[in-house]
């Protein structure tokens, strides 16, 4: 029996579709506080000519501005792809309580693959991490996106 996705992950997956439609790698991110969405974003590196405009980074900037503070204690980040090392570093610095992601990223991930940022002794904050939420849909989004570019 399939369980419905939590609403923040459903929204992140919808944002990933918007990213793909804009020619961006399909990744979406949503930040919640007390169960309410306070920020959301999609990948926008190409459109903004900004290599740091990953969905997570943009959402973190929006949430910090909205809350008026640089630390996002009490917040959960929902993202459709395992964060890269850059994003994982920002997640630690922002002091998120939790990270929820959909698909693993064996090539570019920085949480359970690659740099494993939260496992390093120099990482001073480690959020609660849970992956695999909506992983089938997120993986299919990515496969469809890259299949159209490899033709």
CSV table of N, CA and C in Angstrom, one decimal:
chain,number,residue,atom,x,y,z
A,1,UNK,N,0.8,-1.2,0.0
A,1,UNK,CA,0.0,0.0,0.0
A,1,UNK,C,0.9,1.3,0.0
A,2,UNK,N,0.7,2.1,-0.9
A,2,UNK,CA,1.4,3.4,-1.0
A,2,UNK,C,0.8,4.4,-0.1
A,3,UNK,N,1.7,5.1,0.6
A,3,UNK,CA,1.3,6.2,1.5
A,3,UNK,C,1.4,7.5,0.8
A,4,UNK,N,0.5,8.4,1.1
A,4,UNK,CA,0.6,9.7,0.5
A,4,UNK,C,1.8,10.5,1.0
A,5,UNK,N,2.4,11.3,0.1
A,5,UNK,CA,3.6,12.0,0.5
A,5,UNK,C,3.2,13.1,1.5
A,6,UNK,N,4.1,13.5,2.4
A,6,UNK,CA,3.8,14.7,3.2
A,6,UNK,C,3.7,15.9,2.3
A,7,UNK,N,2.8,16.8,2.6
A,7,UNK,CA,2.5,18.0,1.8
A,7,UNK,C,3.8,18.8,1.4
A,8,UNK,N,4.8,18.9,2.3
A,8,UNK,CA,6.0,19.7,1.9
A,8,UNK,C,6.8,19.0,0.8
A,9,UNK,N,6.8,17.7,0.8
A,9,UNK,CA,7.5,16.9,-0.2
A,9,UNK,C,6.8,17.0,-1.5
A,10,UNK,N,5.4,16.9,-1.4
A,10,UNK,CA,4.6,17.0,-2.6
A,10,UNK,C,4.9,18.3,-3.3
A,11,UNK,N,4.9,19.4,-2.5
A,11,UNK,CA,5.2,20.7,-3.1
A,11,UNK,C,6.6,20.8,-3.7
A,12,UNK,N,7.6,20.2,-3.0
A,12,UNK,CA,9.0,20.2,-3.5
A,12,UNK,C,9.0,19.5,-4.9
A,13,UNK,N,8.3,18.4,-5.0
A,13,UNK,CA,8.3,17.7,-6.3
A,13,UNK,C,7.6,18.5,-7.3
A,14,UNK,N,6.6,19.2,-7.0
A,14,UNK,CA,5.9,20.1,-8.0
A,14,UNK,C,6.9,21.2,-8.4
A,15,UNK,N,7.6,21.7,-7.5
A,15,UNK,CA,8.6,22.8,-7.8
A,15,UNK,C,9.7,22.2,-8.7
A,16,UNK,N,10.1,21.0,-8.5
A,16,UNK,CA,11.1,20.3,-9.4
A,16,UNK,C,10.6,20.2,-10.8
A,17,UNK,N,9.3,20.0,-11.0
A,17,UNK,CA,8.7,20.0,-12.3
A,17,UNK,C,8.8,21.4,-13.0
A,18,UNK,N,8.5,22.4,-12.2
A,18,UNK,CA,8.7,23.8,-12.7
A,18,UNK,C,10.1,24.1,-13.1
A,19,UNK,N,11.1,23.6,-12.3
A,19,UNK,CA,12.5,23.7,-12.7
A,19,UNK,C,12.8,23.1,-14.0
A,20,UNK,N,12.3,21.9,-14.2
A,20,UNK,CA,12.5,21.1,-15.4
A,20,UNK,C,11.9,21.9,-16.6
A,21,UNK,N,10.7,22.4,-16.5
A,21,UNK,CA,10.1,23.2,-17.5
A,21,UNK,C,10.9,24.4,-17.9
A,22,UNK,N,11.6,24.9,-17.0
A,22,UNK,CA,12.5,26.1,-17.2
A,22,UNK,C,13.9,25.7,-17.7
A,23,UNK,N,14.1,24.4,-17.9
A,23,UNK,CA,15.4,24.0,-18.4
A,23,UNK,C,16.4,23.8,-17.3
A,24,UNK,N,16.0,23.8,-16.1
A,24,UNK,CA,16.9,23.6,-14.9
A,24,UNK,C,16.8,22.2,-14.4
A,25,UNK,N,17.9,21.7,-13.8
A,25,UNK,CA,17.8,20.3,-13.2
A,25,UNK,C,16.7,20.3,-12.3
A,26,UNK,N,15.8,19.3,-12.4
A,26,UNK,CA,14.6,19.3,-11.5
A,26,UNK,C,14.8,19.0,-10.1
A,27,UNK,N,15.0,20.0,-9.3
A,27,UNK,CA,15.1,19.9,-7.9
A,27,UNK,C,14.3,21.0,-7.3
A,28,UNK,N,13.5,20.7,-6.3
A,28,UNK,CA,12.7,21.6,-5.5
A,28,UNK,C,12.9,21.5,-4.1
A,29,UNK,N,12.8,22.6,-3.3
A,29,UNK,CA,13.0,22.6,-1.9
A,29,UNK,C,11.9,23.4,-1.2
A,30,UNK,N,11.5,22.9,0.0
A,30,UNK,CA,10.5,23.6,0.8
A,30,UNK,C,11.1,23.6,2.3
A,31,UNK,N,10.8,24.7,3.0
A,31,UNK,CA,11.2,24.8,4.4
A,31,UNK,C,10.0,25.0,5.2
A,32,UNK,N,9.8,24.2,6.3
A,32,UNK,CA,8.7,24.3,7.1
A,32,UNK,C,9.1,24.7,8.5
A,33,UNK,N,8.2,25.3,9.2
A,33,UNK,CA,8.4,25.7,10.7
A,33,UNK,C,7.1,25.4,11.3
A,34,UNK,N,7.0,24.6,12.3
A,34,UNK,CA,5.8,24.2,13.0
A,34,UNK,C,4.8,23.7,12.0
A,35,UNK,N,5.2,23.0,11.0
A,35,UNK,CA,4.3,22.3,10.1
A,35,UNK,C,3.8,23.2,8.9
A,36,UNK,N,4.2,24.5,8.9
A,36,UNK,CA,3.8,25.4,7.9
A,36,UNK,C,5.0,25.7,7.0
A,37,UNK,N,4.6,25.9,5.7
A,37,UNK,CA,5.7,26.2,4.7
A,37,UNK,C,6.0,27.7,4.9
A,38,UNK,N,7.3,28.0,5.1
A,38,UNK,CA,7.7,29.4,5.2
A,38,UNK,C,8.6,29.8,4.0
A,39,UNK,N,9.1,28.9,3.3
A,39,UNK,CA,9.9,29.2,2.1
A,39,UNK,C,9.9,28.1,1.1
A,40,UNK,N,10.1,28.4,-0.1
A,40,UNK,CA,10.2,27.3,-1.2
A,40,UNK,C,11.0,27.9,-2.3
A,41,UNK,N,11.6,27.0,-3.1
A,41,UNK,CA,12.4,27.4,-4.2
A,41,UNK,C,12.6,26.2,-5.1
A,42,UNK,N,13.1,26.5,-6.3
A,42,UNK,CA,13.5,25.4,-7.3
A,42,UNK,C,14.9,25.8,-7.8
A,43,UNK,N,15.6,24.9,-8.4
A,43,UNK,CA,16.9,25.2,-9.0
A,43,UNK,C,16.7,26.3,-9.9
A,44,UNK,N,17.6,27.3,-9.9
A,44,UNK,CA,17.6,28.4,-10.8
A,44,UNK,C,19.0,28.9,-11.2
A,45,UNK,N,19.9,28.0,-11.3
A,45,UNK,CA,21.3,28.3,-11.6
A,45,UNK,C,21.4,28.9,-13.0
A,46,UNK,N,20.8,28.3,-14.0
A,46,UNK,CA,20.9,28.8,-15.4
A,46,UNK,C,20.2,30.1,-15.6
A,47,UNK,N,19.0,30.2,-15.1
A,47,UNK,CA,18.2,31.4,-15.2
A,47,UNK,C,18.8,32.6,-14.5
A,48,UNK,N,19.4,32.4,-13.4
A,48,UNK,CA,20.0,33.5,-12.6
A,48,UNK,C,21.5,33.6,-12.8
A,49,UNK,N,22.1,32.8,-13.7
A,49,UNK,CA,23.5,32.8,-13.9
A,49,UNK,C,24.3,32.8,-12.6
A,50,UNK,N,23.8,31.9,-11.7
A,50,UNK,CA,24.4,31.8,-10.4
A,50,UNK,C,24.6,30.3,-10.0
A,51,UNK,N,25.9,29.9,-10.0
A,51,UNK,CA,26.1,28.5,-9.6
A,51,UNK,C,25.7,28.1,-8.2
A,52,UNK,N,25.4,29.0,-7.4
A,52,UNK,CA,25.0,28.7,-6.0
A,52,UNK,C,23.5,28.7,-5.9
A,53,UNK,N,22.7,28.9,-7.0
A,53,UNK,CA,21.3,29.0,-6.9
A,53,UNK,C,20.6,27.6,-6.9
A,54,UNK,N,21.2,26.7,-6.1
A,54,UNK,CA,20.5,25.4,-5.9
A,54,UNK,C,19.2,25.7,-5.1
A,55,UNK,N,18.2,24.8,-5.3
A,55,UNK,CA,16.9,25.0,-4.7
A,55,UNK,C,17.1,25.2,-3.2
A,56,UNK,N,18.0,24.4,-2.5
A,56,UNK,CA,18.2,24.5,-1.1
A,56,UNK,C,18.7,25.9,-0.7
A,57,UNK,N,19.7,26.4,-1.4
A,57,UNK,CA,20.3,27.6,-1.1
A,57,UNK,C,19.3,28.8,-1.2
A,58,UNK,N,18.6,28.8,-2.3
A,58,UNK,CA,17.6,29.9,-2.5
A,58,UNK,C,16.5,29.8,-1.4
A,59,UNK,N,16.0,28.6,-1.1
A,59,UNK,CA,15.0,28.5,0.0
A,59,UNK,C,15.6,28.9,1.3
A,60,UNK,N,16.8,28.6,1.6
A,60,UNK,CA,17.4,29.0,2.9
A,60,UNK,C,17.5,30.5,3.0
A,61,UNK,N,17.9,31.2,1.9
A,61,UNK,CA,18.0,32.6,1.9
A,61,UNK,C,16.6,33.2,2.1
A,62,UNK,N,15.5,32.7,1.5
A,62,UNK,CA,14.2,33.2,1.7
A,62,UNK,C,13.7,33.0,3.1
A,63,UNK,N,14.0,31.8,3.7
A,63,UNK,CA,13.5,31.5,5.0
A,63,UNK,C,14.2,32.4,6.0
A,64,UNK,N,15.5,32.6,5.9
A,64,UNK,CA,16.3,33.5,6.8
A,64,UNK,C,15.7,34.9,6.7
A,65,UNK,N,15.5,35.4,5.5
A,65,UNK,CA,14.9,36.7,5.4
A,65,UNK,C,13.6,36.9,6.0
A,66,UNK,N,12.7,35.9,5.7
A,66,UNK,CA,11.4,35.9,6.3
A,66,UNK,C,11.3,35.9,7.8
A,67,UNK,N,12.2,35.0,8.4
A,67,UNK,CA,12.2,35.0,9.8
A,67,UNK,C,13.1,36.0,10.5
A,68,UNK,N,13.9,36.7,9.7
A,68,UNK,CA,14.7,37.8,10.2
A,68,UNK,C,15.9,37.3,11.1
A,69,UNK,N,16.4,36.1,10.7
A,69,UNK,CA,17.5,35.5,11.5
A,69,UNK,C,18.3,34.6,10.6
A,70,UNK,N,19.6,34.5,10.9
A,70,UNK,CA,20.4,33.6,10.1
A,70,UNK,C,20.4,32.1,10.4
A,71,UNK,N,19.9,31.8,11.6
A,71,UNK,CA,19.7,30.4,12.0
A,71,UNK,C,18.3,30.0,11.9
A,72,UNK,N,18.1,28.8,11.4
A,72,UNK,CA,16.8,28.3,11.1
A,72,UNK,C,16.4,27.1,12.1
A,73,UNK,N,16.8,27.3,13.4
A,73,UNK,CA,16.4,26.4,14.4
A,73,UNK,C,14.9,26.1,14.3
A,74,UNK,N,14.5,24.9,14.5
A,74,UNK,CA,13.1,24.5,14.5
A,74,UNK,C,12.5,24.2,13.1
A,75,UNK,N,13.3,24.5,12.1
A,75,UNK,CA,12.9,24.3,10.7
A,75,UNK,C,13.3,22.9,10.2
A,76,UNK,N,12.5,22.5,9.2
A,76,UNK,CA,12.8,21.3,8.4
A,76,UNK,C,12.9,21.6,7.0
A,77,UNK,N,14.0,21.1,6.3
A,77,UNK,CA,14.2,21.3,4.9
A,77,UNK,C,13.7,20.0,4.2
A,78,UNK,N,12.9,20.2,3.2
A,78,UNK,CA,12.4,19.1,2.4
A,78,UNK,C,12.9,19.3,1.0
A,79,UNK,N,13.7,18.4,0.4
A,79,UNK,CA,14.3,18.6,-0.9
A,79,UNK,C,14.2,17.3,-1.7
A,80,UNK,N,14.1,17.4,-3.0
A,80,UNK,CA,13.8,16.3,-3.9
A,80,UNK,C,15.1,15.5,-4.2
A,81,UNK,N,16.2,16.0,-3.9
A,81,UNK,CA,17.5,15.3,-4.2
A,81,UNK,C,18.4,15.5,-3.0
A,82,UNK,N,19.2,14.4,-2.7
A,82,UNK,CA,20.2,14.5,-1.6
A,82,UNK,C,21.0,15.8,-1.9
A,83,UNK,N,21.2,16.6,-0.9
A,83,UNK,CA,21.9,17.9,-1.0
A,83,UNK,C,23.4,17.6,-1.3
A,84,UNK,N,24.0,18.5,-2.2
A,84,UNK,CA,25.4,18.4,-2.5
A,84,UNK,C,26.2,18.9,-1.2
A,85,UNK,N,27.5,18.9,-1.3
A,85,UNK,CA,28.4,19.3,-0.2
A,85,UNK,C,28.1,20.8,0.1
A,86,UNK,N,28.0,21.6,-0.9
A,86,UNK,CA,27.8,23.1,-0.6
A,86,UNK,C,26.5,23.3,0.2
A,87,UNK,N,25.4,22.6,-0.3
A,87,UNK,CA,24.1,22.8,0.4
A,87,UNK,C,24.1,22.2,1.8
A,88,UNK,N,24.8,21.0,1.9
A,88,UNK,CA,24.9,20.4,3.2
A,88,UNK,C,25.6,21.3,4.2
A,89,UNK,N,26.6,22.0,3.7
A,89,UNK,CA,27.3,22.9,4.6
A,89,UNK,C,26.4,24.0,5.0
A,90,UNK,N,25.6,24.6,4.1
A,90,UNK,CA,24.7,25.6,4.4
A,90,UNK,C,23.6,25.1,5.4
A,91,UNK,N,23.2,23.9,5.2
A,91,UNK,CA,22.2,23.3,6.1
A,91,UNK,C,22.7,23.2,7.5
A,92,UNK,N,24.0,22.8,7.7
A,92,UNK,CA,24.6,22.8,9.0
A,92,UNK,C,24.7,24.2,9.6
A,93,UNK,N,25.2,25.1,8.8
A,93,UNK,CA,25.4,26.5,9.3
A,93,UNK,C,24.1,27.1,9.7
A,94,UNK,N,23.0,26.8,9.0
A,94,UNK,CA,21.7,27.3,9.3
A,94,UNK,C,21.0,26.7,10.5
A,95,UNK,N,21.6,25.6,11.0
A,95,UNK,CA,21.1,24.9,12.2
A,95,UNK,C,19.7,24.3,12.0
A,96,UNK,N,19.4,23.7,10.9
A,96,UNK,CA,18.1,23.1,10.7
A,96,UNK,C,17.9,21.9,11.7
A,97,UNK,N,16.7,21.7,12.2
A,97,UNK,CA,16.5,20.6,13.0
A,97,UNK,C,16.5,19.3,12.2
A,98,UNK,N,15.9,19.4,11.0
A,98,UNK,CA,15.7,18.1,10.2
A,98,UNK,C,15.9,18.4,8.7
A,99,UNK,N,16.4,17.4,8.1
A,99,UNK,CA,16.5,17.3,6.6
A,99,UNK,C,15.8,16.1,6.1
A,100,UNK,N,14.8,16.3,5.2
A,100,UNK,CA,14.1,15.2,4.5
A,100,UNK,C,14.4,15.3,3.0
A,101,UNK,N,14.8,14.2,2.4
A,101,UNK,CA,15.0,14.3,1.0
A,101,UNK,C,14.5,13.1,0.3
A,102,UNK,N,14.3,13.2,-1.0
A,102,UNK,CA,13.7,12.1,-1.8
A,102,UNK,C,14.8,11.2,-2.3
A,103,UNK,N,15.4,11.5,-3.4
A,103,UNK,CA,16.3,10.6,-4.1
A,103,UNK,C,17.7,10.8,-3.6
A,104,UNK,N,18.4,9.7,-3.5
A,104,UNK,CA,19.8,9.7,-3.3
A,104,UNK,C,20.6,10.2,-4.5
A,105,UNK,N,21.8,10.8,-4.2
A,105,UNK,CA,22.6,11.3,-5.3
A,105,UNK,C,24.0,10.7,-5.2
A,106,UNK,N,24.2,9.5,-5.7
A,106,UNK,CA,25.5,8.9,-5.6
A,106,UNK,C,26.7,9.6,-6.2
A,107,UNK,N,26.4,10.4,-7.3
A,107,UNK,CA,27.4,11.2,-7.9
A,107,UNK,C,27.7,12.5,-7.3
A,108,UNK,N,26.7,13.2,-6.8
A,108,UNK,CA,27.0,14.6,-6.4
A,108,UNK,C,26.5,14.9,-5.0
A,109,UNK,N,25.9,13.9,-4.3
A,109,UNK,CA,25.4,14.1,-2.9
A,109,UNK,C,26.5,14.3,-1.9
A,110,UNK,N,26.2,15.1,-0.9
A,110,UNK,CA,27.2,15.4,0.1
A,110,UNK,C,26.7,15.0,1.5
A,111,UNK,N,25.6,14.2,1.6
A,111,UNK,CA,25.1,13.8,2.9
A,111,UNK,C,25.3,12.4,3.2
A,112,UNK,N,24.8,11.5,2.4
A,112,UNK,CA,25.1,10.0,2.6
A,112,UNK,C,26.1,9.5,1.6
A,113,UNK,N,26.4,10.3,0.6
A,113,UNK,CA,27.4,10.0,-0.4
A,113,UNK,C,28.5,11.1,-0.4
A,114,UNK,N,29.5,10.9,-1.2
A,114,UNK,CA,30.5,11.9,-1.3
A,114,UNK,C,31.2,12.4,0.0
A,115,UNK,N,31.1,13.7,0.2
A,115,UNK,CA,31.8,14.3,1.3
A,115,UNK,C,31.2,14.0,2.7
A,116,UNK,N,29.9,13.5,2.7
A,116,UNK,CA,29.3,13.2,4.0
A,116,UNK,C,29.5,14.3,5.0
A,117,UNK,N,29.1,15.4,4.7
A,117,UNK,CA,29.4,16.6,5.4
A,117,UNK,C,29.0,16.5,6.9
A,118,UNK,N,27.8,15.9,7.2
A,118,UNK,CA,27.4,15.8,8.6
A,118,UNK,C,28.2,14.8,9.4
A,119,UNK,N,28.9,14.0,8.8
A,119,UNK,CA,29.7,13.0,9.4
A,119,UNK,C,31.1,13.5,9.8
A,120,UNK,N,31.5,14.6,9.3
A,120,UNK,CA,32.9,15.1,9.5
A,120,UNK,C,33.0,15.7,10.9
A,121,UNK,N,34.1,15.5,11.5
A,121,UNK,CA,34.3,16.1,12.9
A,121,UNK,C,34.3,17.6,12.9
A,122,UNK,N,34.5,18.3,11.8
A,122,UNK,CA,34.5,19.7,11.7
A,122,UNK,C,33.0,20.3,11.6
A,123,UNK,N,32.1,19.4,11.4
A,123,UNK,CA,30.7,19.8,11.3
A,123,UNK,C,30.1,20.0,12.7
A,124,UNK,N,29.7,21.2,13.1
A,124,UNK,CA,29.3,21.5,14.4
A,124,UNK,C,27.8,21.3,14.6
A,125,UNK,N,27.0,21.1,13.6
A,125,UNK,CA,25.6,20.8,13.7
A,125,UNK,C,25.2,19.8,12.7
A,126,UNK,N,24.4,18.8,13.2
A,126,UNK,CA,23.9,17.7,12.4
A,126,UNK,C,22.4,17.6,12.5
A,127,UNK,N,21.7,17.9,11.5
A,127,UNK,CA,20.2,17.8,11.5
A,127,UNK,C,19.8,16.3,11.5
A,128,UNK,N,18.6,16.0,11.9
A,128,UNK,CA,18.1,14.7,11.8
A,128,UNK,C,17.8,14.5,10.3
A,129,UNK,N,18.4,13.4,9.8
A,129,UNK,CA,18.3,13.2,8.3
A,129,UNK,C,17.5,11.9,8.0
A,130,UNK,N,16.6,12.1,7.0
A,130,UNK,CA,15.8,10.9,6.6
A,130,UNK,C,15.6,11.1,5.0
A,131,UNK,N,16.1,10.1,4.3
A,131,UNK,CA,16.0,10.1,2.9
A,131,UNK,C,15.0,9.1,2.4
A,132,UNK,N,14.7,9.1,1.1
A,132,UNK,CA,13.8,8.2,0.5
A,132,UNK,C,12.3,8.5,0.4
A,133,UNK,N,12.0,9.7,0.8
A,133,UNK,CA,10.6,10.2,0.8
A,133,UNK,C,10.2,10.7,-0.5
A,134,UNK,N,9.5,9.9,-1.3
A,134,UNK,CA,9.2,10.3,-2.7
A,134,UNK,C,10.3,10.0,-3.7
A,135,UNK,N,11.2,9.1,-3.3
A,135,UNK,CA,12.3,8.8,-4.1
A,135,UNK,C,12.0,8.3,-5.5
A,136,UNK,N,11.0,7.5,-5.7
A,136,UNK,CA,10.6,7.0,-7.0
A,136,UNK,C,10.3,8.2,-8.0
A,137,UNK,N,9.4,9.0,-7.5
A,137,UNK,CA,9.0,10.2,-8.3
A,137,UNK,C,10.1,11.1,-8.7
A,138,UNK,N,10.9,11.4,-7.6
A,138,UNK,CA,12.1,12.3,-7.9
A,138,UNK,C,13.1,11.7,-8.8
A,139,UNK,N,13.3,10.4,-8.7
A,139,UNK,CA,14.3,9.7,-9.6
A,139,UNK,C,13.7,9.8,-11.0
A,140,UNK,N,12.4,9.5,-11.2
A,140,UNK,CA,11.9,9.6,-12.5
A,140,UNK,C,11.9,11.0,-13.2
A,141,UNK,N,11.7,12.0,-12.3
A,141,UNK,CA,11.9,13.4,-12.8
A,141,UNK,C,13.3,13.6,-13.4
A,142,UNK,N,14.3,13.2,-12.6
A,142,UNK,CA,15.7,13.4,-13.1
A,142,UNK,C,16.0,12.6,-14.3
A,143,UNK,N,15.5,11.3,-14.3
A,143,UNK,CA,15.8,10.5,-15.5
A,143,UNK,C,15.2,11.1,-16.8
A,144,UNK,N,13.9,11.5,-16.7
A,144,UNK,CA,13.2,12.1,-17.8
A,144,UNK,C,14.0,13.4,-18.3
A,145,UNK,N,14.4,14.2,-17.3
A,145,UNK,CA,15.1,15.4,-17.7
A,145,UNK,C,16.4,15.2,-18.4
A,146,UNK,N,17.2,14.2,-17.9
A,146,UNK,CA,18.5,14.0,-18.5
A,146,UNK,C,18.4,13.2,-19.8
A,147,UNK,N,17.4,12.4,-19.9
A,147,UNK,CA,17.1,11.6,-21.1
A,147,UNK,C,16.9,12.5,-22.3
A,148,UNK,N,16.2,13.7,-22.1
A,148,UNK,CA,15.9,14.6,-23.2
A,148,UNK,C,17.2,15.4,-23.6
A,149,UNK,N,18.2,15.4,-22.7
A,149,UNK,CA,19.4,16.1,-23.0
A,149,UNK,C,20.5,15.2,-23.7
A,150,UNK,N,20.3,13.9,-23.6
A,150,UNK,CA,21.3,13.0,-24.1
A,150,UNK,C,20.9,12.5,-25.5
A,151,UNK,N,19.8,13.0,-26.1
A,151,UNK,CA,19.4,12.5,-27.4
A,151,UNK,C,20.3,13.0,-28.5
